[in-house]
């Protein structure tokens, strides 16, 4: 009885193991035609299309209903838009430096501030600002909620995808400098091997 019981679980384990391997191989076989398209375009256009390992499943789910030829047409269109957007770059290394000023209407207020980036994206800082008097120049950052990048709803071209980020308050807490590092990536998870850096100082008012 013990041998039968052990054999049963051994068979179940092998079934799960080989089932997983088969599924993964199937995914690899499905992705292969799209990888060929990316390799072809990288050679032809000098682009750096690739899919990060951790986004393979995400990529698979997004392109499984797209034919390879339609996928190639989409990437060509997106890359054309991408190269055209380079002409609107904001300086060496995609660095920007500008001041965003918002004057709150209340002594304590939740605000979201924006600064333009390349690739149809914007940097944002969501926070709460506070002042005892409400006068101009008296507001300070009370809480930093979130920060990063955003782009238009429904946009499928290359946007600014964040890899790492940091926010640093000034000693008087009246300004906050946000620094982002990232890369261009489209809605399907196709990334370009281009390093992006942006730094912007936001002011409470």
Coordinates of N, CA, C and O in Angstrom, one line a residue, residues 90 95-103 111-116 123 125 141 174-178 199-205:
X90 N 15.2 67.2 -24.6 CA 15.3 68.3 -23.7 C 16.8 68.5 -23.2 O 17.0 69.0 -22.1
X95 N 18.2 64.9 -19.8 CA 18.0 65.6 -18.5 C 17.2 66.8 -18.7 O 17.3 67.5 -19.7
X96 N 16.4 67.1 -17.8 CA 15.6 68.4 -17.8 C 15.8 69.1 -16.5 O 16.2 68.6 -15.5
X97 N 15.6 70.4 -16.6 CA 15.7 71.2 -15.4 C 14.7 72.4 -15.6 O 14.9 73.3 -16.4
X98 N 13.6 72.3 -14.8 CA 12.6 73.4 -14.9 C 11.9 73.4 -13.6 O 12.0 72.5 -12.8
X99 N 11.2 74.5 -13.4 CA 10.5 74.7 -12.1 C 9.0 74.7 -12.4 O 8.5 75.3 -13.3
X100 N 8.3 73.9 -11.6 CA 6.9 73.8 -11.7 C 6.3 74.5 -10.5 O 6.6 74.1 -9.3
X101 N 5.5 75.5 -10.7 CA 4.9 76.3 -9.6 C 3.4 76.2 -9.5 O 2.7 76.4 -10.5
X102 N 2.9 75.7 -8.4 CA 1.5 75.7 -8.2 C 1.2 76.4 -6.9 O 1.8 76.1 -5.9
X103 N 0.2 77.3 -6.9 CA -0.1 78.0 -5.7 C -1.4 77.4 -5.1 O -2.5 77.5 -5.7
X111 N -1.9 68.1 -3.9 CA -1.7 68.6 -5.3 C -0.9 67.6 -6.1 O -0.2 66.7 -5.5
X112 N -1.0 67.6 -7.4 CA -0.2 66.8 -8.3 C 0.5 67.8 -9.3 O -0.2 68.5 -9.9
X113 N 1.8 67.7 -9.3 CA 2.5 68.6 -10.2 C 3.2 67.8 -11.4 O 3.5 66.6 -11.2
X114 N 3.4 68.4 -12.5 CA 3.9 67.7 -13.7 C 5.0 68.5 -14.3 O 5.1 69.7 -14.2
X115 N 5.9 67.7 -15.0 CA 7.0 68.3 -15.8 C 7.1 67.4 -17.0 O 7.1 66.2 -17.0
X116 N 7.2 68.1 -18.2 CA 7.3 67.4 -19.4 C 8.5 66.6 -19.6 O 9.6 67.0 -19.2
X123 N 6.7 63.7 -16.0 CA 7.1 63.3 -14.6 C 6.0 63.9 -13.7 O 5.5 65.0 -14.0
X125 N 4.6 64.5 -9.5 CA 4.8 64.5 -8.0 C 3.5 64.7 -7.3 O 2.9 65.8 -7.5
X141 N 6.2 71.2 1.7 CA 5.7 69.8 1.5 C 5.5 69.1 2.8 O 6.4 69.0 3.6
X174 N 10.6 73.4 1.2 CA 9.8 74.1 0.2 C 9.9 73.6 -1.2 O 9.2 74.0 -2.1
X175 N 10.9 72.8 -1.5 CA 11.1 72.2 -2.8 C 11.4 70.7 -2.7 O 11.9 70.3 -1.6
X176 N 11.2 70.0 -3.8 CA 11.4 68.6 -3.8 C 12.0 68.2 -5.2 O 11.4 68.5 -6.2
X177 N 13.2 67.6 -5.2 CA 13.8 67.2 -6.4 C 13.6 65.7 -6.7 O 14.0 64.9 -5.8
X178 N 13.0 65.5 -7.8 CA 12.7 64.1 -8.2 C 13.7 63.7 -9.3 O 13.9 64.4 -10.3
X199 N 15.8 64.8 -14.1 CA 15.8 65.4 -12.7 C 15.0 66.7 -12.8 O 15.2 67.5 -13.7
X200 N 14.1 66.9 -11.9 CA 13.3 68.1 -11.9 C 13.0 68.5 -10.5 O 12.7 67.7 -9.6
X201 N 13.0 69.8 -10.2 CA 12.8 70.4 -8.9 C 11.4 71.0 -8.9 O 11.1 71.9 -9.7
X202 N 10.5 70.5 -8.0 CA 9.2 71.0 -7.9 C 9.1 71.9 -6.6 O 9.9 71.7 -5.7
X203 N 8.3 72.9 -6.6 CA 8.1 73.9 -5.5 C 6.7 73.8 -5.0 O 5.8 73.7 -5.7
X204 N 6.6 73.9 -3.6 CA 5.3 73.8 -3.0 C 4.4 75.0 -3.4 O 3.2 74.8 -3.5
X205 N 5.0 76.2 -3.6 CA 4.2 77.3 -4.2 C 5.2 78.4 -4.5 O 6.4 78.4 -4.3

